[in-house]
mmCIF file of C-alpha atoms in Angstrom:
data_model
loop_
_atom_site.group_PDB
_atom_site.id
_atom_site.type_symbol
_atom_site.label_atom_id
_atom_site.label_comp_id
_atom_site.label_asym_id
_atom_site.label_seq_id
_atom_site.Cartn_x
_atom_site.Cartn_y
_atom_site.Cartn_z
ATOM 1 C CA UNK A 1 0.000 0.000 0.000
ATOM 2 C CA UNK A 2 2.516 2.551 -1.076
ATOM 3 C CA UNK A 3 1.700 5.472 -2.571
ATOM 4 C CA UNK A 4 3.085 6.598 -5.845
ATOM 5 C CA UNK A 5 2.694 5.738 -9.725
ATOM 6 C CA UNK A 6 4.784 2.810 -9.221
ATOM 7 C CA UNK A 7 1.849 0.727 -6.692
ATOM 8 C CA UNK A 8 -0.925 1.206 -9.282
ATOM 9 C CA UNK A 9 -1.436 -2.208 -10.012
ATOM 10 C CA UNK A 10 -2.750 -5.625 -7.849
ATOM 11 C CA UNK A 11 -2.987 -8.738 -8.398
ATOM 12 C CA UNK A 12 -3.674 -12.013 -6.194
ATOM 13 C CA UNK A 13 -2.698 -15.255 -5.833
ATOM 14 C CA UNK A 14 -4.821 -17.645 -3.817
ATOM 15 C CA UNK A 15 -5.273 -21.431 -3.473
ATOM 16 C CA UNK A 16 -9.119 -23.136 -2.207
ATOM 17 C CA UNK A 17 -8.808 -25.488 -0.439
ATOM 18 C CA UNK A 18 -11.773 -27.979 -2.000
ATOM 19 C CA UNK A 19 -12.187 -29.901 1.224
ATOM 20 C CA UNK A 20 -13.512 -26.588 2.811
ATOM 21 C CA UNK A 21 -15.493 -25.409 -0.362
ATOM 22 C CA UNK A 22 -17.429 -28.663 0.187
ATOM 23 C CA UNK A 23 -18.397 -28.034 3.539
ATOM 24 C CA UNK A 24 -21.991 -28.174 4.061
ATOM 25 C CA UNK A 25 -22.183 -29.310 0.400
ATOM 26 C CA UNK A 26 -22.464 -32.865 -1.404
ATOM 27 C CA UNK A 27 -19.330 -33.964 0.144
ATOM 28 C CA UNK A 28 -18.511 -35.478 -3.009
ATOM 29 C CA UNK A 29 -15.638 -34.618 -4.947
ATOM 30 C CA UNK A 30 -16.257 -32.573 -8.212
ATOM 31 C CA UNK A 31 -15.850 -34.847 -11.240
ATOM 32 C CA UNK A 32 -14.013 -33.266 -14.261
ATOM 33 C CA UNK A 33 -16.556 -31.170 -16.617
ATOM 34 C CA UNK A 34 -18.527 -30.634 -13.330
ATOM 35 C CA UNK A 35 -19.113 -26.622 -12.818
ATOM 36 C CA UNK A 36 -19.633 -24.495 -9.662
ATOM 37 C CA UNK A 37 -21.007 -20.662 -10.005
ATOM 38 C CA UNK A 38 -18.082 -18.656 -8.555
ATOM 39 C CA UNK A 39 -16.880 -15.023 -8.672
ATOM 40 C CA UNK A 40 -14.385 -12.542 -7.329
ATOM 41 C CA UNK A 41 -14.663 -9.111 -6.139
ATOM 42 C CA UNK A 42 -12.698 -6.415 -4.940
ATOM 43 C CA UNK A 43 -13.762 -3.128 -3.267
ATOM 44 C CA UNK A 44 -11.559 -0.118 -3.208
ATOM 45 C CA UNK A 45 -12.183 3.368 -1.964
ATOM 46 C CA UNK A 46 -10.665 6.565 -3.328
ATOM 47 C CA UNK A 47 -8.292 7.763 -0.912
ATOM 48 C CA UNK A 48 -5.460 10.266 -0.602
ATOM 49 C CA UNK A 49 -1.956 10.217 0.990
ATOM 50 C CA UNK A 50 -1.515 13.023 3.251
ATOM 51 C CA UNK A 51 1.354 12.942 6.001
ATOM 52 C CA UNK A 52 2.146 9.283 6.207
ATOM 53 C CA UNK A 53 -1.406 8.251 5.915
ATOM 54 C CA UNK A 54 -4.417 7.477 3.641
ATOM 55 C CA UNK A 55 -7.325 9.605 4.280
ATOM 56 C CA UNK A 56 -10.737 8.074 2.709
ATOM 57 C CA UNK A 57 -12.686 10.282 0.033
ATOM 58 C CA UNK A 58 -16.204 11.363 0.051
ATOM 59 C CA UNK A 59 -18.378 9.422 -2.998
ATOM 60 C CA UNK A 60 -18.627 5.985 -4.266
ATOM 61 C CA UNK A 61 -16.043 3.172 -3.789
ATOM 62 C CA UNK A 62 -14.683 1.379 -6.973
ATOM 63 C CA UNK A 63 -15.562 -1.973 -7.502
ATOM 64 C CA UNK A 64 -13.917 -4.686 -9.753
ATOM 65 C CA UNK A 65 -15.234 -8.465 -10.159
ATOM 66 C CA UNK A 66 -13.934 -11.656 -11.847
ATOM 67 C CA UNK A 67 -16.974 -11.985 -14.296
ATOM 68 C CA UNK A 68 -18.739 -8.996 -14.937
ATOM 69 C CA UNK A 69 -22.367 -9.102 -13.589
ATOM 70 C CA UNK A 70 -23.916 -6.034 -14.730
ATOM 71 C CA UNK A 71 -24.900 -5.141 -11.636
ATOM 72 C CA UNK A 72 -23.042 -4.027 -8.049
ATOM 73 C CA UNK A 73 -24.169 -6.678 -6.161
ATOM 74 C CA UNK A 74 -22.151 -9.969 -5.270
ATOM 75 C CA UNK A 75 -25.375 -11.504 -3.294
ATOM 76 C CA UNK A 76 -26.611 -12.827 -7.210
ATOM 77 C CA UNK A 77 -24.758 -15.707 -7.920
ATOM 78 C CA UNK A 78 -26.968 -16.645 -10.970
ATOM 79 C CA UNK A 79 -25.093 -13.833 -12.050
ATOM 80 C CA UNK A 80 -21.662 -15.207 -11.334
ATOM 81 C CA UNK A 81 -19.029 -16.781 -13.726
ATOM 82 C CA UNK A 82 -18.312 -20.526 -13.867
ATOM 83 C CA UNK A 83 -15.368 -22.765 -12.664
ATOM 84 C CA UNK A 84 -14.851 -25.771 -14.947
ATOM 85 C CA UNK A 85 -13.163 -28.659 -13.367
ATOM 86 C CA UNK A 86 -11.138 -30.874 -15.066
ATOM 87 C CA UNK A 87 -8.851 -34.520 -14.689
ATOM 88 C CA UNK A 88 -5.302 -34.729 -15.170
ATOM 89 C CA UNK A 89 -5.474 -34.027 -18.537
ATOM 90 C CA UNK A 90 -6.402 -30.084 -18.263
ATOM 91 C CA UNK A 91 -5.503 -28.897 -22.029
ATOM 92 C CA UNK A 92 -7.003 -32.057 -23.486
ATOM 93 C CA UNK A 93 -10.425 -31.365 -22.048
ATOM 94 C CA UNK A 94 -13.088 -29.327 -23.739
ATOM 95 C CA UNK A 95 -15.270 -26.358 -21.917
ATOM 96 C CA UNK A 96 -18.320 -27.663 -20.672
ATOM 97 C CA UNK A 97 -21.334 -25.178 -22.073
ATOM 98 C CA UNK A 98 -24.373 -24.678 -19.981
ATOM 99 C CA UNK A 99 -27.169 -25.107 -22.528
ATOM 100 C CA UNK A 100 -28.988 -22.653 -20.460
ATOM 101 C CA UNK A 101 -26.908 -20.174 -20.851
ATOM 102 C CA UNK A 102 -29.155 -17.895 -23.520
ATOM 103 C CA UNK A 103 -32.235 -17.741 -20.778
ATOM 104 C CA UNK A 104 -29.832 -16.868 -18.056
ATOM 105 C CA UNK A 105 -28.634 -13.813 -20.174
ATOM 106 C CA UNK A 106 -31.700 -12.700 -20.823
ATOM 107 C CA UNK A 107 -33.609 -13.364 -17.818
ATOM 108 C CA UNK A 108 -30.649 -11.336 -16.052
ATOM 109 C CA UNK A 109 -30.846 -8.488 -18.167
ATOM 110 C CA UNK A 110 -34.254 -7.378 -17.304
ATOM 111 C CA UNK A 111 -34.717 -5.391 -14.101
ATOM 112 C CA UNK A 112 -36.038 -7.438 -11.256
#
């Protein structure tokens, strides 16, 4: 969190843990083609440097997500992107497509 031109970028890193992702789920392991609705968000706040510390902005944060939704709001997960698992052999297998995927579009495009 340093300020200056050169910290103007992020990025992260991060491993699940499945086990944990299955709590309170199936229990079973997901099988390769299998998909889970997931998505990724980050929240930042305009802020400005002044004597050694960031002071927080008036107005609206900034917000930045995995799969774009359309929408600021990360309590729609029909809205969410998908995570395709796969065997051993990742490059060898193909995306799974959700057949559905037209009536999700457009039943997600029209104001609730």
């Amino acid at each position: 969190n340093c300020p200056g031109p050169a910290w103007r970028r992020w990025r992260v890193e991060m491993a699940l843990p499945i086990r944990d992702l299955l709590y309170n789920n199936s229990g079973s392991w997901p099988a390769p083609g299998q998909l889970w609705r997931i998505n990724f968000s980050r929240v930042e706040w305009r802020v400005r440097y002044v004597d050694g510390r960031y002071e927080k902005l008036p107005g609206p944060e900034d917000n930045w997500v995995w799969n774009p939704m359309g929408v600021i709001d990360m309590h729609r997960p029909e809205r969410w992107g998908y995570l395709q698992f796969a065997g051993s052999d990742v490059d060898g297998g193909r995306p799974v497509r959700d057949r559905f995927w037209p009536l999700r579009v457009g039943e997600t495009a029209c104001p609730s």
